[in-house]
XYZ file of C-alpha atoms in Angstrom:
606
model
C 47.572 -27.632 -13.651
C 45.476 -27.232 -10.520
C 42.629 -29.269 -11.961
C 45.063 -32.031 -12.942
C 45.883 -32.491 -9.260
C 42.238 -33.490 -8.734
C 42.425 -36.317 -11.264
C 42.401 -39.603 -9.354
C 42.866 -42.600 -11.592
C 41.778 -40.529 -14.621
C 38.434 -39.778 -12.882
C 37.734 -36.137 -12.033
C 35.699 -35.750 -8.843
C 32.927 -33.196 -9.644
C 32.517 -32.025 -6.042
C 36.236 -31.269 -5.766
C 36.237 -29.251 -8.991
C 33.156 -27.251 -7.973
C 34.591 -26.570 -4.525
C 37.892 -25.535 -6.105
C 36.158 -23.119 -8.500
C 34.195 -21.534 -5.649
C 37.032 -21.205 -3.161
C 40.259 -20.959 -5.085
C 43.382 -22.041 -3.241
C 41.923 -21.720 0.258
C 43.946 -24.648 1.525
C 47.210 -23.408 0.041
C 50.062 -22.890 2.501
C 52.088 -20.706 0.173
C 53.129 -17.337 1.605
C 51.084 -14.337 0.386
C 52.393 -12.557 -2.698
C 53.986 -9.161 -2.063
C 52.166 -6.287 -3.768
C 54.052 -4.771 -6.675
C 54.938 -1.062 -6.567
C 51.904 0.988 -7.644
C 49.488 -1.961 -7.364
C 46.161 -1.007 -5.808
C 45.038 -2.485 -2.514
C 41.850 -4.539 -2.715
C 38.804 -2.318 -2.861
C 36.558 -2.079 0.193
C 33.739 -4.583 -0.020
C 35.727 -7.010 -2.136
C 36.046 -10.552 -0.956
C 38.717 -11.402 1.547
C 41.904 -12.867 0.188
C 42.216 -16.661 0.399
C 45.089 -16.380 2.871
C 42.966 -14.473 5.425
C 41.647 -16.488 8.373
C 37.909 -17.058 8.064
C 34.994 -19.218 9.093
C 35.701 -22.851 8.072
C 32.202 -23.112 6.573
C 32.634 -20.000 4.423
C 32.356 -20.439 0.663
C 33.117 -17.709 -1.836
C 31.988 -17.798 -5.451
C 32.817 -15.283 -8.195
C 31.052 -15.478 -11.541
C 31.626 -13.312 -14.618
C 28.256 -12.420 -16.167
C 28.293 -13.579 -19.798
C 25.671 -12.975 -22.524
C 24.303 -16.499 -21.988
C 23.405 -15.531 -18.388
C 21.423 -12.414 -19.294
C 17.967 -11.383 -20.451
C 17.030 -9.190 -23.435
C 18.251 -6.056 -21.587
C 21.736 -7.465 -21.040
C 21.047 -7.878 -17.295
C 21.749 -11.016 -15.295
C 18.726 -13.290 -15.187
C 17.384 -13.564 -11.647
C 16.895 -17.288 -12.195
C 20.595 -17.709 -12.960
C 21.479 -15.708 -9.834
C 19.218 -17.940 -7.730
C 21.037 -21.023 -9.046
C 24.409 -19.574 -8.066
C 23.087 -18.560 -4.626
C 21.723 -22.050 -3.960
C 24.936 -23.727 -5.129
C 27.173 -21.605 -2.894
C 24.866 -22.056 0.108
C 24.683 -25.828 -0.411
C 28.489 -26.106 -0.548
C 28.748 -24.179 2.708
C 26.147 -26.397 4.399
C 27.874 -29.583 3.215
C 31.236 -28.279 4.364
C 29.854 -28.146 7.916
C 27.716 -31.281 7.780
C 30.245 -33.486 5.988
C 27.390 -35.155 4.111
C 24.824 -34.299 1.399
C 22.401 -31.459 2.168
C 19.163 -30.315 0.556
C 17.495 -26.890 0.500
C 14.560 -26.783 2.922
C 13.539 -23.115 2.732
C 14.611 -19.627 1.733
C 13.722 -16.424 3.567
C 12.581 -13.219 1.861
C 14.994 -11.955 -0.810
C 14.916 -8.296 -1.873
C 16.902 -7.485 -5.019
C 18.329 -3.977 -4.714
C 20.062 -3.629 -8.107
C 20.372 -5.344 -11.462
C 23.688 -6.715 -12.752
C 24.918 -6.104 -16.291
C 26.850 -8.311 -18.675
C 30.605 -8.066 -18.091
C 30.263 -7.444 -14.349
C 31.297 -9.943 -11.672
C 28.906 -11.477 -9.141
C 30.519 -12.152 -5.759
C 28.673 -14.553 -3.445
C 29.730 -15.322 0.113
C 27.925 -18.042 2.080
C 28.578 -19.426 5.559
C 26.694 -21.403 8.173
C 25.320 -19.114 10.895
C 24.038 -21.812 13.220
C 23.460 -25.566 13.255
C 20.408 -26.996 15.008
C 19.630 -30.733 15.307
C 19.490 -31.771 11.656
C 19.051 -28.385 9.968
C 21.253 -25.319 9.688
C 20.877 -21.693 8.651
C 23.197 -20.430 5.924
C 23.659 -16.694 5.451
C 24.347 -15.479 1.906
C 25.649 -12.077 0.819
C 25.587 -11.135 -2.875
C 27.351 -8.143 -4.424
C 28.546 -7.143 -7.847
C 31.881 -5.765 -8.967
C 32.498 -3.576 -11.996
C 35.930 -4.540 -13.289
C 36.424 -1.285 -15.185
C 35.533 1.205 -12.453
C 36.326 -0.988 -9.436
C 32.877 -0.221 -7.998
C 31.302 -2.693 -5.558
C 27.591 -2.712 -4.716
C 25.337 -4.931 -2.600
C 22.647 -6.874 -4.467
C 20.849 -8.850 -1.782
C 21.177 -10.733 1.473
C 19.477 -14.069 2.009
C 19.067 -16.777 4.623
C 18.544 -20.387 3.556
C 17.793 -23.459 5.650
C 19.446 -26.734 4.683
C 18.816 -30.233 6.020
C 21.588 -32.813 6.253
C 20.720 -36.226 4.834
C 22.279 -39.601 5.523
C 21.863 -42.893 3.652
C 18.358 -43.441 2.204
C 17.364 -39.911 3.180
C 17.736 -40.411 6.934
C 18.337 -37.372 9.115
C 21.835 -36.601 10.376
C 22.506 -34.986 13.750
C 24.758 -31.994 13.153
C 27.734 -30.983 15.215
C 27.360 -27.599 16.944
C 28.943 -24.504 15.449
C 31.121 -22.220 17.578
C 31.052 -18.566 16.442
C 34.333 -16.657 16.721
C 33.931 -13.032 15.597
C 31.442 -10.470 16.889
C 29.515 -10.642 13.607
C 29.318 -14.437 13.790
C 28.127 -14.311 17.412
C 25.350 -11.891 16.469
C 24.197 -14.033 13.522
C 24.435 -17.194 15.663
C 22.281 -15.668 18.386
C 19.616 -14.205 16.084
C 19.401 -17.389 13.960
C 17.260 -18.964 16.681
C 14.799 -16.060 16.412
C 14.652 -16.304 12.617
C 13.967 -20.040 12.929
C 11.120 -19.327 15.332
C 9.672 -16.772 12.898
C 9.775 -19.263 9.990
C 7.823 -21.836 11.989
C 4.899 -19.436 12.568
C 4.957 -17.842 9.100
C 1.792 -19.595 7.839
C -0.109 -18.923 11.052
C 0.554 -15.190 10.666
C -1.226 -15.132 7.293
C -4.148 -17.189 8.607
C -4.581 -14.882 11.603
C -4.608 -11.780 9.401
C -7.132 -13.248 6.952
C -9.366 -14.354 9.817
C -9.389 -10.879 11.339
C -9.896 -9.082 7.970
C -13.203 -8.533 6.167
C -14.148 -11.468 3.949
C -15.399 -9.375 1.037
C -13.020 -8.814 -1.888
C -12.531 -5.101 -2.450
C -11.342 -4.378 -5.982
C -9.120 -1.343 -6.394
C -10.448 1.435 -8.604
C -7.914 3.280 -10.717
C -8.079 5.652 -13.643
C -7.115 4.193 -16.993
C -8.049 1.181 -19.075
C -10.328 -1.611 -17.886
C -9.177 -4.370 -15.608
C -7.292 -7.323 -17.095
C -8.870 -10.723 -16.343
C -6.490 -12.751 -14.194
C -7.100 -15.809 -16.363
C -5.195 -14.116 -19.233
C -2.019 -14.151 -17.141
C -2.116 -17.890 -16.424
C 0.997 -19.837 -17.524
C 1.722 -23.576 -17.467
C 5.004 -25.132 -18.538
C 6.689 -28.515 -18.135
C 10.378 -29.297 -17.649
C 12.158 -32.657 -17.817
C 14.745 -33.057 -15.048
C 18.027 -34.125 -16.667
C 21.373 -34.975 -15.005
C 22.753 -31.400 -15.458
C 19.795 -30.145 -13.388
C 20.570 -32.424 -10.434
C 23.101 -32.483 -7.630
C 25.444 -35.310 -6.720
C 22.555 -37.111 -4.962
C 20.360 -37.161 -8.074
C 17.910 -34.631 -6.592
C 16.966 -31.548 -8.602
C 18.906 -28.477 -7.515
C 16.732 -26.187 -5.420
C 18.243 -23.284 -7.354
C 17.234 -24.874 -10.662
C 13.632 -25.232 -9.495
C 13.667 -21.595 -8.380
C 15.032 -20.551 -11.786
C 12.250 -22.403 -13.634
C 9.652 -20.875 -11.310
C 11.057 -17.398 -11.911
C 10.799 -17.962 -15.658
C 7.072 -18.783 -15.692
C 6.354 -16.041 -13.133
C 8.026 -13.488 -15.426
C 5.858 -14.635 -18.356
C 2.697 -14.285 -16.255
C 3.697 -10.787 -15.142
C 4.451 -9.806 -18.761
C 0.974 -10.864 -19.856
C -0.560 -8.366 -17.442
C 1.582 -5.341 -18.253
C 2.609 -6.133 -21.874
C 6.144 -5.108 -20.960
C 9.298 -6.669 -19.535
C 8.941 -6.778 -15.726
C 11.733 -6.757 -13.133
C 11.701 -9.119 -10.162
C 12.010 -7.135 -6.939
C 11.338 -9.669 -4.171
C 10.678 -13.327 -3.448
C 8.694 -14.140 -0.338
C 9.820 -16.737 2.183
C 9.076 -20.246 0.885
C 9.604 -23.908 1.794
C 10.447 -26.935 -0.336
C 7.848 -29.602 0.434
C 9.634 -32.550 -1.099
C 12.400 -33.596 -3.500
C 12.325 -34.374 -7.215
C 14.782 -36.605 -9.041
C 16.361 -37.022 -12.460
C 13.688 -38.256 -14.854
C 10.837 -36.405 -13.158
C 8.600 -34.053 -15.096
C 8.072 -30.730 -13.341
C 4.831 -28.883 -14.101
C 5.197 -25.165 -13.356
C 2.123 -22.957 -13.043
C 1.936 -19.194 -12.536
C -0.770 -16.534 -12.376
C -0.927 -12.901 -11.286
C -2.743 -12.878 -7.936
C -3.066 -9.114 -7.468
C -1.897 -5.933 -9.186
C -1.227 -2.992 -6.901
C -0.494 0.502 -8.180
C 3.221 0.011 -8.900
C 3.797 -3.698 -8.245
C 2.155 -7.068 -8.759
C 2.269 -10.399 -6.953
C 2.645 -13.559 -9.020
C 1.896 -16.937 -7.457
C 3.831 -19.872 -8.858
C 3.833 -23.573 -8.008
C 5.878 -26.622 -8.990
C 4.529 -30.185 -9.134
C 6.445 -33.349 -10.058
C 5.430 -36.667 -11.553
C 7.242 -39.614 -13.111
C 6.728 -41.386 -16.406
C 3.441 -42.866 -15.230
C 0.714 -40.254 -15.671
C -1.582 -42.323 -13.457
C 0.523 -41.479 -10.419
C -0.669 -38.321 -8.675
C 1.507 -35.243 -8.900
C 3.682 -34.320 -5.941
C 3.595 -30.692 -4.776
C 7.255 -29.583 -4.661
C 7.090 -25.866 -3.951
C 4.990 -22.711 -4.009
C 6.347 -19.172 -4.077
C 5.128 -15.601 -4.366
C 7.163 -13.122 -6.393
C 6.804 -9.344 -6.590
C 7.444 -7.648 -9.944
C 7.627 -4.028 -11.071
C 7.852 -2.438 -14.528
C 10.479 0.304 -14.750
C 10.373 3.320 -17.062
C 13.421 4.818 -18.792
C 14.383 6.691 -15.589
C 14.210 3.506 -13.546
C 10.986 4.447 -11.720
C 8.116 1.947 -11.309
C 5.269 2.439 -13.787
C 1.562 2.355 -12.920
C 0.165 -1.101 -13.676
C -3.196 -2.143 -15.135
C -5.868 -3.304 -12.721
C -6.558 -7.024 -12.314
C -9.980 -8.647 -12.331
C -9.752 -11.863 -10.273
C -11.782 -14.949 -11.111
C -14.724 -15.722 -8.828
C -13.986 -18.231 -6.100
C -10.292 -19.198 -5.947
C -9.233 -16.078 -7.838
C -10.864 -13.803 -5.272
C -9.291 -15.836 -2.470
C -5.832 -15.423 -4.032
C -6.555 -11.707 -4.520
C -7.342 -11.252 -0.808
C -4.377 -13.366 0.291
C -2.041 -11.292 -1.903
C -3.210 -8.115 -0.165
C -2.606 -9.745 3.229
C 0.840 -10.937 2.158
C 1.732 -7.422 1.008
C 0.924 -6.065 4.454
C 2.940 -8.860 6.101
C 5.868 -8.244 3.731
C 5.872 -4.544 4.618
C 5.757 -5.381 8.338
C 8.535 -7.923 7.982
C 10.755 -5.667 5.880
C 10.063 -2.603 8.037
C 10.504 -4.227 11.443
C 12.865 -7.135 10.731
C 15.041 -6.179 7.779
C 15.831 -2.580 8.795
C 18.794 -1.664 10.884
C 17.888 -1.308 14.526
C 18.471 2.470 14.507
C 16.063 2.891 11.564
C 13.086 1.350 13.365
C 10.898 3.858 15.245
C 10.906 3.445 18.996
C 7.231 2.756 19.550
C 6.007 0.707 16.605
C 2.214 0.214 16.556
C 1.384 -3.313 17.717
C -1.302 -5.314 15.944
C -2.156 -8.935 15.264
C -0.385 -9.045 11.885
C 3.021 -7.773 13.014
C 3.203 -9.380 16.459
C 5.653 -12.058 15.282
C 8.017 -9.509 13.748
C 7.913 -7.112 16.705
C 8.716 -10.008 19.011
C 11.590 -10.984 16.709
C 12.880 -7.412 16.636
C 12.606 -7.141 20.421
C 14.625 -10.271 21.178
C 17.138 -9.928 18.331
C 17.949 -6.317 19.315
C 18.855 -7.451 22.831
C 20.875 -10.411 21.511
C 22.788 -8.069 19.194
C 23.590 -5.822 22.151
C 24.741 -8.805 24.223
C 27.064 -10.019 21.433
C 28.926 -6.703 21.133
C 32.642 -7.082 21.795
C 33.718 -3.692 23.163
C 32.129 -3.688 26.613
C 34.404 -1.923 29.131
C 34.302 -2.418 32.914
C 33.245 0.927 34.413
C 32.555 0.122 38.077
C 32.743 -2.783 40.481
C 30.974 -2.722 43.826
C 31.313 -5.934 45.807
C 29.636 -8.586 43.619
C 28.063 -6.121 41.167
C 29.965 -5.249 37.993
C 28.920 -2.426 35.665
C 30.068 -2.223 32.032
C 29.539 0.410 29.360
C 29.495 0.320 25.567
C 30.000 3.586 23.698
C 28.749 3.690 20.107
C 28.051 6.511 17.666
C 24.474 7.138 18.709
C 24.044 5.242 21.960
C 25.556 4.739 25.387
C 24.610 1.302 26.662
C 25.268 -0.214 30.049
C 25.333 -3.749 31.396
C 25.184 -4.671 35.059
C 25.700 -8.234 36.237
C 26.278 -10.478 39.232
C 26.221 -14.144 40.167
C 23.210 -15.196 42.240
C 22.596 -18.442 44.112
C 19.381 -19.381 42.323
C 18.556 -21.787 39.457
C 18.478 -19.959 36.120
C 14.948 -21.098 35.283
C 13.596 -19.738 38.569
C 15.331 -16.365 38.069
C 13.924 -16.254 34.528
C 10.376 -16.810 35.795
C 10.662 -14.082 38.453
C 12.344 -11.405 36.316
C 10.040 -11.867 33.309
C 6.991 -10.905 35.398
C 6.910 -7.099 35.306
C 4.022 -7.013 37.782
C 6.517 -7.940 40.512
C 9.286 -5.566 39.494
C 8.172 -2.872 41.939
C 9.139 -5.284 44.733
C 12.837 -4.665 44.003
C 13.016 -1.685 41.625
C 12.057 1.547 43.398
C 11.678 3.327 40.041
C 8.603 1.221 39.210
C 5.281 2.241 40.735
C 3.067 -0.313 38.975
C 2.869 -2.590 35.961
C -0.511 -3.648 34.563
C -0.779 -6.615 32.199
C -2.667 -5.154 29.237
C -2.555 -8.104 26.847
C -1.186 -11.623 26.940
C -0.198 -12.158 23.303
C 0.957 -15.737 23.928
C 3.019 -17.643 26.474
C 6.213 -15.800 25.456
C 5.012 -12.251 24.716
C 3.050 -9.881 26.936
C 2.235 -6.166 26.816
C 2.338 -4.085 30.007
C 1.382 -0.540 30.932
C 4.118 0.592 33.323
C 4.066 3.653 35.579
C 7.379 4.872 37.001
C 8.539 7.546 39.413
C 9.058 11.164 38.385
C 12.376 11.927 36.749
C 14.513 14.750 38.047
C 13.221 18.127 36.748
C 9.919 16.496 35.758
C 6.550 17.392 37.273
C 4.707 14.222 36.248
C 5.439 10.510 36.554
C 6.346 8.594 33.417
C 4.391 5.797 31.810
C 5.392 3.223 29.204
C 3.657 0.648 27.011
C 6.165 -2.193 26.929
C 6.321 -5.448 24.984
C 8.037 -8.098 27.123
C 9.324 -11.076 25.108
C 10.823 -14.079 26.884
C 12.809 -16.964 25.438
C 14.122 -20.153 27.002
C 17.501 -21.466 25.759
C 17.398 -22.960 22.267
C 20.456 -25.128 22.920
C 23.145 -25.668 25.543
C 25.104 -22.496 26.249
C 22.256 -20.136 25.302
C 20.935 -17.806 28.016
C 17.398 -17.290 29.202
C 16.283 -13.992 27.632
C 13.730 -11.389 28.737
C 13.605 -8.451 26.284
C 11.732 -5.139 26.588
C 10.835 -2.509 23.989
C 8.188 0.188 23.591
C 5.108 -0.286 21.417
C 1.932 1.737 20.908
C -1.605 0.513 21.500
C -4.778 2.379 20.507
C -6.292 1.381 23.857
C -3.489 3.120 25.778
C -2.725 6.525 24.208
C -0.546 9.115 25.958
C -2.439 10.797 28.817
C -2.121 14.264 30.320
C -1.246 13.028 33.830
C 1.844 11.157 32.575
C 4.935 11.892 30.521
C 5.050 9.117 27.906
C 8.458 7.438 27.994
C 10.031 5.004 25.543
C 12.616 2.259 25.714
C 14.456 1.087 22.631
C 16.287 -1.998 23.877
C 16.635 -3.404 27.381
C 16.266 -6.693 29.211
C 17.808 -9.579 31.134
C 20.039 -12.452 30.084
C 20.485 -15.299 32.573
C 23.203 -17.929 32.150
C 23.247 -21.122 34.272
C 26.644 -21.481 35.992
C 25.614 -24.614 37.899
C 22.381 -26.187 39.079
C 22.114 -23.623 41.877
C 24.104 -20.641 40.523
C 23.237 -18.217 37.734
C 24.831 -15.159 36.172
C 22.157 -12.476 35.894
C 22.873 -9.536 33.564
C 20.707 -6.515 32.786
C 21.266 -4.531 29.549
C 19.941 -1.105 28.619
C 20.461 1.100 25.578
C 20.082 4.449 27.332
C 17.610 6.933 25.871
C 18.434 10.691 25.954
C 16.204 11.278 28.966
C 18.213 8.772 31.015
C 21.729 9.711 29.912
C 22.388 12.004 32.878
C 21.178 9.315 35.273
C 23.379 6.658 33.641
C 26.532 8.774 33.358
C 26.195 9.867 37.004
C 26.243 6.210 38.046
C 29.061 5.312 35.651
C 31.207 8.142 36.996
C 30.707 6.951 40.585
C 28.733 10.040 41.660
C 25.756 7.811 42.429
C 25.297 4.134 43.328
C 21.621 3.976 42.509
C 21.925 1.412 39.669
C 24.155 -0.882 41.762
C 21.843 -0.567 44.765
C 18.837 -1.439 42.615
C 20.602 -4.547 41.313
C 21.544 -5.563 44.873
C 17.844 -5.261 45.734
C 17.146 -7.516 42.748
C 19.476 -10.155 44.225
C 17.681 -10.009 47.587
C 14.336 -10.352 45.782
C 15.550 -13.456 43.912
C 16.985 -15.077 47.025
C 13.877 -14.343 49.107
C 11.557 -15.851 46.544
C 13.834 -18.845 46.129
C 13.610 -19.476 49.900
C 9.832 -18.970 49.846
C 9.544 -21.590 47.126
C 11.684 -24.039 49.135
C 9.539 -23.446 52.252
C 6.322 -24.087 50.304
C 7.756 -27.290 48.858
C 8.792 -28.478 52.319
C 5.325 -27.701 53.721
């Protein structure tokens, strides 16, 4: 009956039906049904009911896993899951854009569990942030066991979609306004994830440049190495109307499913077993393909580690005319494991790469594994699971910078800040969480935001207003936005030695209107600056400044700090009003900003 309402002149609109299947009666104004006596409340982790208020871009999809969706083990095919993920994300993007959208890229996906036939896949997708013509869509995937009521997370993904107008022209997107604390956090960090995507290729190049050029083959007990050429797979697919979206372009999810298929075959040829896909590395779609195209899919095992292997796979498109050169559509790198009966990864055979390109792919796979570990360890973990002082090196600099800035943005977006003290123009707030006491101190200062940003991001001048700082030496200028300092501070109470810190300072200008200037600090370790006997090595987990322009000449300057155990007594003494040291320091900061603003004006006048 519901589908009949979508029939307009005996023509069923496909987009309406698909949206209806994914979202149910979201637009219904009927009152919610009363729960019958003895009926269970919805299990935690289940999708919100359609009547609950939610993000207007949110799309929910529930799919029952049938035998036609599964592999030989009765588990949901990863390719099928990728198609559902892409479909839900595309619907969310188009709901915000109001026009057709295409998949531009997909961040790393780590599959935590397999899904069996008869279980339900729940997918929730919503737009986290819209930029000029692209937007980031966050996707959460879980499964539901209908018999036991169990819910379990499968993966979390971030996809970038581009809005397209007539003849493929770009469309300028309307801004998105986050409402909940979770949405504000995702909105803020989306800019950092976008920045990380843009430098992804450069990170690999830098690591390969700094690594030895010789290919070192792993030695392992067991049978001889398998030639990589034996794992090579090539397959062709004809793009038919069911494989395309309403624009006639091949579904990004369909291309990913075909790529996963040939990658699985290549992995099977190495291990002579049925492999399980564990991760897909960040990838970008380089161009579209249309109905009628032939897609040539190629895969080969690039490297076999002890318990996992990397398979490289590419997709090229061409039309009916063979004389026309093939168009490179996509390349991806997939990580497979082979599980034993207990579900533990088995030891894999060694791989013998081909001379030339094979050895290059072998080396690049090793570099990508290191980058994946850095990215998963520093970026994907919860903030409390990341060690305080992570070793800094050339390969993880992008991810440490991301972690530094995103941790501060997450702290800023928290909703439960409580006003603790107010002294003249200075306001002090606290945030009490399970493991941390954080404080925020802010005031309005008569200075342009950009000028305040420039002054406060230079730690070498902090001793001019912060009496706790003795000196700050610039150890390494990573780039224009990230610098590493060795900081020496005053002695703490009950301490015999001054403290020192190795601090990564990451600065960001606003990405769009309404964003603050950000200066974030966190501890790192450097082999050139180990702990020394004359200092007590201190650490900072998350601190920094956010500066919001209030007018051309006025700015709101706020300092945030997630207090470490050694500083708790100092912080609580100030919060309780037994000391005014933090407020006095911030007042000195205001005088420093105003003085340097006047000095700049005098120099300009001269």
